[in-house]
Coordinates of C-alpha atoms in Angstrom, one line a residue:
Chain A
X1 CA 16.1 22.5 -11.7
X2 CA 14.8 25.5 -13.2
X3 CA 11.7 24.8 -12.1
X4 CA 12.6 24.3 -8.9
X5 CA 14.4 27.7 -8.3
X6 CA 11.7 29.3 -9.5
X7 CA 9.6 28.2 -6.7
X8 CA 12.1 28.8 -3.8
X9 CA 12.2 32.3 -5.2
X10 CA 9.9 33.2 -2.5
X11 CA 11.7 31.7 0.6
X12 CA 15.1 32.8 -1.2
X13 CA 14.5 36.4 -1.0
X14 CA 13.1 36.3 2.9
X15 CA 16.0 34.9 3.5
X16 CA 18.1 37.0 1.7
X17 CA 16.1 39.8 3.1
X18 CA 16.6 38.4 6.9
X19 CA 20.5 38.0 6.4
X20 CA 20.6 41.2 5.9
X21 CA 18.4 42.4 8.9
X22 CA 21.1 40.0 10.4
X23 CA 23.8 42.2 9.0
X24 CA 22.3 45.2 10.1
X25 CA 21.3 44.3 13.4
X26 CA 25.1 42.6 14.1
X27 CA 26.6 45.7 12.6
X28 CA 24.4 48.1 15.0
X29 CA 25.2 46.2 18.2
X30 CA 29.0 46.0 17.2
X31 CA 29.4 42.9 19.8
X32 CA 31.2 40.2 17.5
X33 CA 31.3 37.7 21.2
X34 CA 27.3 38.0 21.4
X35 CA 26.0 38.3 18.0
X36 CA 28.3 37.9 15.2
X37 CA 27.4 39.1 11.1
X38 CA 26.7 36.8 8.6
X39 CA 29.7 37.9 6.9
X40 CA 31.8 37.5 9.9
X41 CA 30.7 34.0 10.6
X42 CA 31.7 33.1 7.1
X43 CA 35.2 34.8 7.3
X44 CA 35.9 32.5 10.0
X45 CA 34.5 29.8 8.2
X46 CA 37.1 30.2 5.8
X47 CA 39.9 31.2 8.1
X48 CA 39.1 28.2 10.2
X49 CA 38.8 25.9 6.5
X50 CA 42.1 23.8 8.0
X51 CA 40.7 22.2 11.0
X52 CA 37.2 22.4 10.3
X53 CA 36.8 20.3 7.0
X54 CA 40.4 18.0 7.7
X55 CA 39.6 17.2 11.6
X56 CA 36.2 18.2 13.0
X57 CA 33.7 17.8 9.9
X58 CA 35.2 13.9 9.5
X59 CA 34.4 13.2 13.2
X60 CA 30.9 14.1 13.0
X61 CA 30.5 12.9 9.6
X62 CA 31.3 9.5 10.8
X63 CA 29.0 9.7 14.1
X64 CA 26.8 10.7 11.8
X65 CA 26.8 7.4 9.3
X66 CA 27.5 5.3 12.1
X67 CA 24.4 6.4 14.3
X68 CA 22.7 6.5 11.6
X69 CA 23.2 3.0 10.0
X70 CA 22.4 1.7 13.5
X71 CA 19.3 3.4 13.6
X72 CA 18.3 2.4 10.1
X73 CA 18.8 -1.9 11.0
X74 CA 17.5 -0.9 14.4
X75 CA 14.3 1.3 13.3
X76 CA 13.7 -1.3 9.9
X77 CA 14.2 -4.7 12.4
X78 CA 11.4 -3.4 15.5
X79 CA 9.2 -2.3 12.5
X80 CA 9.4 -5.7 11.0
X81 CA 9.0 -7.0 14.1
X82 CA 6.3 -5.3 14.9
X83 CA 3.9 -5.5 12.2
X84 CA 5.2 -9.5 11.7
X85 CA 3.8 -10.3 15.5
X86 CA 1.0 -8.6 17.5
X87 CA 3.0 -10.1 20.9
X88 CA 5.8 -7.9 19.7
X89 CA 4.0 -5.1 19.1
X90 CA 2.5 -4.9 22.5
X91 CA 5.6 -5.7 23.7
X92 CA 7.3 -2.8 22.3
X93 CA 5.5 -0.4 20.9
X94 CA 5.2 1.2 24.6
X95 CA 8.2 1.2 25.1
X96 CA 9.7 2.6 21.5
X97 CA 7.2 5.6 22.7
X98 CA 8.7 5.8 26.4
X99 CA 12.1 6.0 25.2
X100 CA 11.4 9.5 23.4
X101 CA 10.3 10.4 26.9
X102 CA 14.0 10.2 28.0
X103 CA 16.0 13.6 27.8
X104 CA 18.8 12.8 26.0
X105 CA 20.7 15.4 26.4
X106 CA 20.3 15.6 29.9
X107 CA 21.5 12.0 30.4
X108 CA 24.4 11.9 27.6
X109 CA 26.7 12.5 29.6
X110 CA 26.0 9.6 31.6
X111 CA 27.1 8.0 28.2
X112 CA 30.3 9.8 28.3
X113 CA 31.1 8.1 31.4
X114 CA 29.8 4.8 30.5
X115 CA 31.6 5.0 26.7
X116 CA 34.1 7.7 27.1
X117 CA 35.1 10.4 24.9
X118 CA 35.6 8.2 22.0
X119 CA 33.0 7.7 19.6
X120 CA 30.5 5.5 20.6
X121 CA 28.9 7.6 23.3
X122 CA 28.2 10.0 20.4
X123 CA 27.0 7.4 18.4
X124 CA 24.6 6.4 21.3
X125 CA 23.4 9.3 21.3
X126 CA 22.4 9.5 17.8
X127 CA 20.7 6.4 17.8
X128 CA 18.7 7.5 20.5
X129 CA 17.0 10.3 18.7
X130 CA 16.6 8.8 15.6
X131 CA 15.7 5.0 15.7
X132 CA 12.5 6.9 16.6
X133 CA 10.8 8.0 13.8
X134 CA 12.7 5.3 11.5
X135 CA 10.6 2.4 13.8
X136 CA 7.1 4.3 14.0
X137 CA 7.4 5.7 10.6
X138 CA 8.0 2.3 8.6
X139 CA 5.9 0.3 11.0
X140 CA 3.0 2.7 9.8
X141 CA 4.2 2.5 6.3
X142 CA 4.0 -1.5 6.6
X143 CA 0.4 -1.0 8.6
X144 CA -0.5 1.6 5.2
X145 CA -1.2 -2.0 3.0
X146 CA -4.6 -2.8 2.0
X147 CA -6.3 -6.2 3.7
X148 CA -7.6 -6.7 0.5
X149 CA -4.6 -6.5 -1.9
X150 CA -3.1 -9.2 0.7
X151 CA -6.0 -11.5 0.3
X152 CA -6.7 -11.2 -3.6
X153 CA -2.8 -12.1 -3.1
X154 CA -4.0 -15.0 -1.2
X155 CA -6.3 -16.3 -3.5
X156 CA -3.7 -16.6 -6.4
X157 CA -1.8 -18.7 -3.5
X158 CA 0.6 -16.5 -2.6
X159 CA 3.2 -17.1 0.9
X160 CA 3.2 -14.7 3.9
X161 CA 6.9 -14.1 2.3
X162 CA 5.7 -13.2 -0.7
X163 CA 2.7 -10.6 0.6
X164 CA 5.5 -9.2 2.7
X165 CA 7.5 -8.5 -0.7
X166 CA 4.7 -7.7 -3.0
X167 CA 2.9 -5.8 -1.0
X168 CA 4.0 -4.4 2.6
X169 CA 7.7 -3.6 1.0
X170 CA 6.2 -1.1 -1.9
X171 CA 3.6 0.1 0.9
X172 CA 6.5 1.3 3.3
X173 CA 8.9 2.5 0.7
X174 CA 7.7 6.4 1.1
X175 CA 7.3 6.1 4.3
X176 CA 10.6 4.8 4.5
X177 CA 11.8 7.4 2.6
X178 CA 10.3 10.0 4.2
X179 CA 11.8 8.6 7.6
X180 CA 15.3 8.7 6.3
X181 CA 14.6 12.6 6.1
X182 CA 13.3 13.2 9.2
X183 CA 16.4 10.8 10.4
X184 CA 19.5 12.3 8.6
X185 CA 19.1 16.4 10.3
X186 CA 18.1 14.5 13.6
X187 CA 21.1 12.1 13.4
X188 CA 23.2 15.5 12.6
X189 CA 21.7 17.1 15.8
X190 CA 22.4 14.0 17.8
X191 CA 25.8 14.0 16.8
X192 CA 26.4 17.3 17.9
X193 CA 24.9 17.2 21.2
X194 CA 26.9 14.6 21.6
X195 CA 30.1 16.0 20.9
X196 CA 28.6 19.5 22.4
X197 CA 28.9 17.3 25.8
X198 CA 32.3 15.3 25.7
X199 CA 34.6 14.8 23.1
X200 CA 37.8 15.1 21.6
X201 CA 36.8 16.4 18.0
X202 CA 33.6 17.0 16.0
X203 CA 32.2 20.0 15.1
X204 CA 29.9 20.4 18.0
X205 CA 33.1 20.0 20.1
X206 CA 34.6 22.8 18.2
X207 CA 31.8 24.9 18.5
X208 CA 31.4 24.3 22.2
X209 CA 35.7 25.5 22.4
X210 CA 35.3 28.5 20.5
X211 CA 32.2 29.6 23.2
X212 CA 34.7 29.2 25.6
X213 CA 36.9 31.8 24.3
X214 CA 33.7 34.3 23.8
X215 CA 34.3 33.5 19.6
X216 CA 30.6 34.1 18.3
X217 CA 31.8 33.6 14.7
X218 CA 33.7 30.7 16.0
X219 CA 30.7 29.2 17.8
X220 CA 28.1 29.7 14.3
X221 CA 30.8 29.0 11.9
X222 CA 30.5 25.0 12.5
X223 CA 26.9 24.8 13.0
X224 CA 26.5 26.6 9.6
X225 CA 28.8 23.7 8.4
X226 CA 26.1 21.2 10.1
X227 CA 23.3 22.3 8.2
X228 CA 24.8 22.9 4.9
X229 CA 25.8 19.2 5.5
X230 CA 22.2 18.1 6.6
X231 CA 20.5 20.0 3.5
X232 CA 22.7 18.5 0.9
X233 CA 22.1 14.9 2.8
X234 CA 18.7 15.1 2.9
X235 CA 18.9 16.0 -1.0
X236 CA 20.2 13.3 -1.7
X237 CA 18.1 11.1 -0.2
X238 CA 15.1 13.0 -2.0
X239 CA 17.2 12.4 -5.3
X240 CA 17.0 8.5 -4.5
X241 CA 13.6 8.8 -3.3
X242 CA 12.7 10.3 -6.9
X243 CA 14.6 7.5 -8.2
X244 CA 12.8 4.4 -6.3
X245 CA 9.7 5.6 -5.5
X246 CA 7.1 5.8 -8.5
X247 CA 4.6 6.1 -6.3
X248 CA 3.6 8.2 -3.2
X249 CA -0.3 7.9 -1.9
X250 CA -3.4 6.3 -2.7
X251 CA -4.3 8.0 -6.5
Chain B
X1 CA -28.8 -29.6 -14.6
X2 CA -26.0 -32.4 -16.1
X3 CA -25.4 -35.0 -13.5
X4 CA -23.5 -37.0 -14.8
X5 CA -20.2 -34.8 -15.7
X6 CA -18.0 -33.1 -13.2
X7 CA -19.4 -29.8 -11.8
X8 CA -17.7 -26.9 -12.2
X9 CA -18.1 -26.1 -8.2
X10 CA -19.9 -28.0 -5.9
X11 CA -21.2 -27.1 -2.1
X12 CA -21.9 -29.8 0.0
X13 CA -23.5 -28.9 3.4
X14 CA -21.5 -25.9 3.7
X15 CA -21.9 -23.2 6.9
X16 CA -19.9 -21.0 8.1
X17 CA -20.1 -18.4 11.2
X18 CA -18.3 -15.2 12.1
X19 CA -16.7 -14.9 14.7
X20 CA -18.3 -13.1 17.8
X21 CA -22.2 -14.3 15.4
X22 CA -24.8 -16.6 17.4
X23 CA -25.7 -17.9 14.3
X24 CA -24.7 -19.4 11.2
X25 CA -24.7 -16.7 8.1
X26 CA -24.1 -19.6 5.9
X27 CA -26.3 -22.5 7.0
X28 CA -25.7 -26.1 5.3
X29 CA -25.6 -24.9 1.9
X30 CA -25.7 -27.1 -1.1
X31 CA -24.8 -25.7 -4.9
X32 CA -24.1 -27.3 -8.3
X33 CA -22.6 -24.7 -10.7
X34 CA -22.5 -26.6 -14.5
X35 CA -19.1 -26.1 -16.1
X36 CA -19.8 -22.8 -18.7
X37 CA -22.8 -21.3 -17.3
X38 CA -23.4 -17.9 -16.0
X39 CA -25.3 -16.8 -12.5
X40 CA -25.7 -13.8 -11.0
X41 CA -26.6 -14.5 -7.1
X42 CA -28.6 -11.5 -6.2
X43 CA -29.4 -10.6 -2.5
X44 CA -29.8 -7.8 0.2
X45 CA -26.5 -6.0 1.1
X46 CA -25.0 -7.7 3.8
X47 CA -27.1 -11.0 2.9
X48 CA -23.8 -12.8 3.3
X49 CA -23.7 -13.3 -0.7
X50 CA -20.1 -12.5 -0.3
X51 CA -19.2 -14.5 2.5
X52 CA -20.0 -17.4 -0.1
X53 CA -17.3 -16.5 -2.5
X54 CA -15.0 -15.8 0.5
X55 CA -15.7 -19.5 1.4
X56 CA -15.1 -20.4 -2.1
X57 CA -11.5 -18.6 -2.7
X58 CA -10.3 -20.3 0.5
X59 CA -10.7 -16.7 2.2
X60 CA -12.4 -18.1 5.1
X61 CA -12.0 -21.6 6.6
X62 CA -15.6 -23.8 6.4
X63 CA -16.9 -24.5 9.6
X64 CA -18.8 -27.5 8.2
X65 CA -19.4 -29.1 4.9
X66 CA -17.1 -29.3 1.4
X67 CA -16.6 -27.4 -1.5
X68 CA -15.3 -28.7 -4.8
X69 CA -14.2 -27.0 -7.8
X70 CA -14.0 -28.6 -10.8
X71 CA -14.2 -31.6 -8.7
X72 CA -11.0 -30.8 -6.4
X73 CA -11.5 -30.1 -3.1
X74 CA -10.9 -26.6 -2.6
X75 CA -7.8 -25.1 -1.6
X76 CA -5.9 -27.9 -2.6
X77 CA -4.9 -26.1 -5.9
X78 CA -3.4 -22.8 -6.5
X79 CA -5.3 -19.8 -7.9
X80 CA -8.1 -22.9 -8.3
X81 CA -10.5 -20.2 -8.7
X82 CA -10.3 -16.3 -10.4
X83 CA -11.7 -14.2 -7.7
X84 CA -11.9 -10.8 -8.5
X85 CA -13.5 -8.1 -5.8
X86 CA -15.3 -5.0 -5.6
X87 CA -12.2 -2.8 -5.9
X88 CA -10.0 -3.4 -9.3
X89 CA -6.8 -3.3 -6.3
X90 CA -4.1 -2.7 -8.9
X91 CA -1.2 -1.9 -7.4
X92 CA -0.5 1.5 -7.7
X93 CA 3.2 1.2 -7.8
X94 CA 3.2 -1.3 -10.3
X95 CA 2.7 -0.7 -14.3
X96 CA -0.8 -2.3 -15.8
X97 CA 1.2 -5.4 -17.2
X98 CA 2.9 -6.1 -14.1
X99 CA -0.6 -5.8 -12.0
X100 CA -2.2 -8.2 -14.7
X101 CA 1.2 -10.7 -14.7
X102 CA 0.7 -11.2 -10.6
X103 CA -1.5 -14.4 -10.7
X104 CA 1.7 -15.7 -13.0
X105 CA 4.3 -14.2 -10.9
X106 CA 2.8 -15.9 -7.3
X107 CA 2.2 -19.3 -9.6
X108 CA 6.0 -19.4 -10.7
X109 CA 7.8 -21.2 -13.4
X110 CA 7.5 -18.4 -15.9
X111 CA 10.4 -15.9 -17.3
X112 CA 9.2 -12.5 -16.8
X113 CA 9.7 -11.9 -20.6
X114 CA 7.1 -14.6 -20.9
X115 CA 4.9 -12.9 -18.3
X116 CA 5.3 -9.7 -19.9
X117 CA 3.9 -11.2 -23.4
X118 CA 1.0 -13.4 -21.7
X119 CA 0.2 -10.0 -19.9
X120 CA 0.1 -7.9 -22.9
X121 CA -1.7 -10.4 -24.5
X122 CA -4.6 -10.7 -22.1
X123 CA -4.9 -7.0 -22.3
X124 CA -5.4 -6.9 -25.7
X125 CA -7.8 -9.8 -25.0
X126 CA -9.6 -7.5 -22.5
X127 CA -10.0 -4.7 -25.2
X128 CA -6.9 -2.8 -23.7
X129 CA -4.0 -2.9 -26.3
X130 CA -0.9 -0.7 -25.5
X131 CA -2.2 -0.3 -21.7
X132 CA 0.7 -2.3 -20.8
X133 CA 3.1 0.1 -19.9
X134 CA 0.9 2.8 -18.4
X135 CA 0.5 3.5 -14.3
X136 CA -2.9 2.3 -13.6
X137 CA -4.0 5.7 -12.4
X138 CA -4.1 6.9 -15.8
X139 CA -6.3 4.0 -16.5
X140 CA -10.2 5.3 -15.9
X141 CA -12.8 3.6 -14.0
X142 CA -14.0 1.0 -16.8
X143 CA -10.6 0.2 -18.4
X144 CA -9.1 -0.4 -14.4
X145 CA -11.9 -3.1 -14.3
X146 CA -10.8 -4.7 -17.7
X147 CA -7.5 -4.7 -16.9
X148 CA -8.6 -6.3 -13.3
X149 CA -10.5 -9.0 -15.2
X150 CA -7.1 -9.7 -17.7
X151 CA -5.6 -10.3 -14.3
X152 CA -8.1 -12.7 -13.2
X153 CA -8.1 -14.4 -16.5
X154 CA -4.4 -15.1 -16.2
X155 CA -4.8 -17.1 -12.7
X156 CA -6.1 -19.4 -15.4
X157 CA -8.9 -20.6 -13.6
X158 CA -12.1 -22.1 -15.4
X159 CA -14.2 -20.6 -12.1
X160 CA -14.3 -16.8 -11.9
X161 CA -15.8 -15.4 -8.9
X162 CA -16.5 -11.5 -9.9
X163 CA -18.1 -9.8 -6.4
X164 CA -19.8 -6.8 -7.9
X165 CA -17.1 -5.5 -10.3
X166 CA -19.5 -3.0 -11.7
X167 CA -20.8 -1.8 -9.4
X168 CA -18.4 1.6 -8.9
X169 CA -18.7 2.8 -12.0
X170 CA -21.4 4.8 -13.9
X171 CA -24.6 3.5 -15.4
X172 CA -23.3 4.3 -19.2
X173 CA -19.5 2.8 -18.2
X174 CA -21.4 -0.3 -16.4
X175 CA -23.9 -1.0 -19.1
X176 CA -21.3 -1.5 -21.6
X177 CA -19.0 -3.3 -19.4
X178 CA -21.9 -6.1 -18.9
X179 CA -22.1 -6.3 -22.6
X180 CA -18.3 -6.7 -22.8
X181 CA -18.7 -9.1 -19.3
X182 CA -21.1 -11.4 -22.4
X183 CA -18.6 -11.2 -24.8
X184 CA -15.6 -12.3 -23.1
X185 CA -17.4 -15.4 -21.1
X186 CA -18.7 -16.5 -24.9
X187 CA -15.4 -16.4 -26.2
X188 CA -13.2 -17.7 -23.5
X189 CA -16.2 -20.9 -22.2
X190 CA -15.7 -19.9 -18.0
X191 CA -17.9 -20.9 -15.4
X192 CA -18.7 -17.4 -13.6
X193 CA -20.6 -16.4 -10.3
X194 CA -21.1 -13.0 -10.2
X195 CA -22.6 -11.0 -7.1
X196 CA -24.9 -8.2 -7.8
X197 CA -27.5 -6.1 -5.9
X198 CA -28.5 -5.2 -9.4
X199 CA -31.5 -6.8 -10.5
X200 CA -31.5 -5.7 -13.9
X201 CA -28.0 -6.6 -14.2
X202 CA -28.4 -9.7 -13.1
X203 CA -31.3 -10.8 -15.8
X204 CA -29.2 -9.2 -18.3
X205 CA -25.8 -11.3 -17.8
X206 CA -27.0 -14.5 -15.9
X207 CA -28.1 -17.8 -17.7
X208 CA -29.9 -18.2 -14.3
X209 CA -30.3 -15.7 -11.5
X210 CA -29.2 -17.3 -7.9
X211 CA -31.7 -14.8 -5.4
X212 CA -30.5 -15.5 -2.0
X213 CA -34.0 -16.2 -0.1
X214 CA -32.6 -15.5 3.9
X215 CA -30.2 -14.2 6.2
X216 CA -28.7 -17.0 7.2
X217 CA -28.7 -18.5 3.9
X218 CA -29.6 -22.2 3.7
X219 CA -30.4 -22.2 -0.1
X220 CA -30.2 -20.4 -3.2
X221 CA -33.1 -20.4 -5.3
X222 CA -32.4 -21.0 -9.3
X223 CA -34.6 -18.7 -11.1
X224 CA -33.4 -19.4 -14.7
X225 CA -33.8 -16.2 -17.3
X226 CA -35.8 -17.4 -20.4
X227 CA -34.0 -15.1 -22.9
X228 CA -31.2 -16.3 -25.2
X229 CA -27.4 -15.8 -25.5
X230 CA -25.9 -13.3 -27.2
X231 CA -28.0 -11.1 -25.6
X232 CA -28.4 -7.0 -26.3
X233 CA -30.2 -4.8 -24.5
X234 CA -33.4 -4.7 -25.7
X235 CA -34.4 -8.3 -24.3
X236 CA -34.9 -6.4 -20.8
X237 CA -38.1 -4.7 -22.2
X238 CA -39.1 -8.5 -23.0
X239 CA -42.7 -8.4 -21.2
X240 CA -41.6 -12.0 -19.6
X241 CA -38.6 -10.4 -18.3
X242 CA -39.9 -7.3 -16.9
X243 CA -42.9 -9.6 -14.8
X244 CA -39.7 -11.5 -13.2
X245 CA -38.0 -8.3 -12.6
X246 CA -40.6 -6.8 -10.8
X247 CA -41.0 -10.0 -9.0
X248 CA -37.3 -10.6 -7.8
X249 CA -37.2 -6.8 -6.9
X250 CA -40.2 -7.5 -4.5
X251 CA -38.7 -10.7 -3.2
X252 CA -35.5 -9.2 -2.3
X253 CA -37.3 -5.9 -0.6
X254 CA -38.9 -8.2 1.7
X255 CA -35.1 -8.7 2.9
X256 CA -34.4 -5.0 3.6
X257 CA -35.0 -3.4 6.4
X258 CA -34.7 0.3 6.0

């Protein structure tokens, strides 16, 4: 832990040292609509502490999980699928890669008419940007496994089954890992464009309100909730990464 | 050779072709390996000297022809024979014992307790006590192969098929590995094959050198090495052995086209 603060010293300090350019800069302009402070923003975090953490952060917490468990069967299932069958993989490794072609965010609010405000067009959303790099990323993991461990496998007489197990599973667990922590900021993102477009709560929805009443502090004061949120999420899944994975590259 | 007893592996008229090859790389082949001995089959790179052993571990289907080990047809059995490659292949994510213990765990019917203390116990066979527990990346070159060979032991196969295990490692690391190779096939009574492009290695382990005499390869020729076992070292400056050296070195050069 020590260690580790230690080496963020660095990016600590230019950040510090930018927050305070920040500062500067807001205080300068004196325009609180356009550009709020840093200190500003976070005194209408705390004013706001009611709504925000009881209402809004919930709502796109649990678009959040949802889209994101979705994405997780979805992503695990086409890259199982995929590396399991080359007729599957031609089948739909195209068109995994065409779908990132789609502008979300310009079509989501078709979803809003097709789902409504409630959750699930948000949810939609989310899946659609992160199912993405779950699928490519564990289907490369799976790809990453050595021919030749499979066959000396083979020799001893071992199933397809348990190759799969032995070897493919340990092969795609970094990558794996790895994609959960490109997934979880993206699945926060998705979320909030969702909510940014059509909905009845949610932090991006919040944000989007307070623009409407020219609140700058109001309009940064829920996204710096979202990334506090995404940081300490994709900590978490670098703590159960440290945990499970004993291994990460070829030595 | 002993007619009469079972062989240890037998090759009947066996070819085989690639895929996308006009010809056969492996052309009616016949082979009688004696249970216990020791050959090194010794060839050009890219002779198709592995593509035998590939036929042998069920790696590749036969096109024509049967093989038989320890009179079984092949690929009847499991783990019938210990193949062991180039590359040690331990799994990186798994500790040494569990690496050596795979043969057991894909063959079944064993506790892992019991696995763990067959595993440890080949390791300290194979000259690596208290290895167990380590990653295998802090294993160096020679003791990865050791610990390799503990796993092919344990698929508990009289036929072990080593395709150039030394080969990787350094001349002082390799020439005490071969004399360790000796040791372990006089204690534990295996058949092995062993593929080399190393002539000198070949003379030194082999009871008889196999020199592969073609590309496609319709025979082996048995060139037997008239030195003794247990070997050391110094038989190599044997005059008798240096003439066949020289001889099987210009045999094989014909094969290579540079």
């Amino acid at each position: 832990m020590k260690g580790a603060c230690k080496a963020n010293l660095p990016a600590l300090l230019f950040l510090f040292a930018l927050l305070l350019l920040w500062q500067a800069g807001a205080m300068g302009m004196d325009a609180a609509y356009i550009l709020p402070s840093p200190i500003q923003i976070l005194q209408k975090l705390w004013e706001l502490r009611g709504p925000l953490f009881t209402v809004h952060l919930p709502a796109t917490m649990a678009v959040t999980a949802i889209g994101l468990a979705i994405s997780l069967v979805l992503g695990l299932a086409l890259a199982v699928a995929m590396d399991g069958s080359a007729l599957v993989r031609r089948m739909l490794y195209p068109l995994v890669v065409v779908s990132q072609t789609i502008p979300t965010t310009a079509i989501a609010p078709l979803f809003v008419l097709w789902f409504g405000y409630g959750i699930w067009s948000k949810v939609l959303v989310t899946v659609l940007i992160t199912f993405f790099p779950i699928t490519i990323t564990v289907y490369d993991g799976l790809r990453s496994a050595k021919t030749e461990m499979a066959e000396l496998l083979r020799t001893y007489g071992a199933t397809r089954r348990e190759i799969f197990l032995k070897i493919k599973v340990p092969c795609a667990l970094p990558y794996f890992f790895s994609a959960v922590k490109m997934a979880v900021p993206m699945s926060v993102i998705g979320a909030a464009i969702g909510e940014w477009l059509g909905a009845k709560s949610g932090l991006g929805y919040f944000s989007r309100r307070m623009m409407t009443q020219l609140d700058g502090a109001g309009v940064f004061a829920p996204i710096v909730l979202l990334s506090v949120v995404a940081m300490a999420a994709v900590g978490a899944v670098a703590l159960l990464e440290r945990r499970f994975v004993r291994w990460r590259g070829e030595s | 050779m002993d007619a009469g007893a079972v062989s240890a592996l037998e090759l009947e008229g066996v070819s085989y072709q690639y895929p996308g090859e006009a010809f056969d790389i492996v052309d009616n082949l016949s082979l009688r390996v004696e249970k216990g001995s020791f050959h090194c089959i010794v060839g050009a790179s890219g002779c198709g000297k592995s593509t035998i052993f590939r036929l042998i571990n069920g790696l590749l289907p036969l096109k024509a022809g049967a093989i038989r080990i320890g009179g079984v047809p092949a690929g009847t059995g499991k783990g019938a024979c210990g193949y062991m490659p180039q590359k040690d292949l331990l799994f990186p994510w798994r500790t040494v014992w569990e690496n050596v213990a795979l043969p057991l765990e894909i063959q079944g019917g064993c506790s892992k307790r019991e696995r763990r203390e067959r595993a440890q116990a080949a390791l300290e066979d194979a000259g690596l006590p208290g290895c167990g527990d380590k990653m295998p990346q802090e294993l160096s070159g020679g003791m990865r192969q050791r610990a390799a060979f503990a796993r092919t032991m344990l698929t508990g196969s009289d036929l072990l098929l080593l395709d150039e295990p030394f080969s990787a490692l350094d001349f002082l690391t390799r020439i005490s590995m071969q004399e360790w190779l000796l040791s372990q096939w006089q204690r534990h009574q295996k058949t092995i094959l062993f593929i080399t492009h190393d002539v000198e290695e070949a003379l030194f382990l082999s009871s008889s050198v196999l020199a592969v005499e073609s590309t496609p390869i319709r025979a082996l020729r048995e060139i037997p090495v008239p030195a003794a076992f247990p070997r050391d070292r110094s038989c190599l400056k044997d005059p008798e052995l240096v003439e066949l050296k020289e001889r099987l070195i210009a045999h094989l050069r014909k094969q290579v086209t540079p």
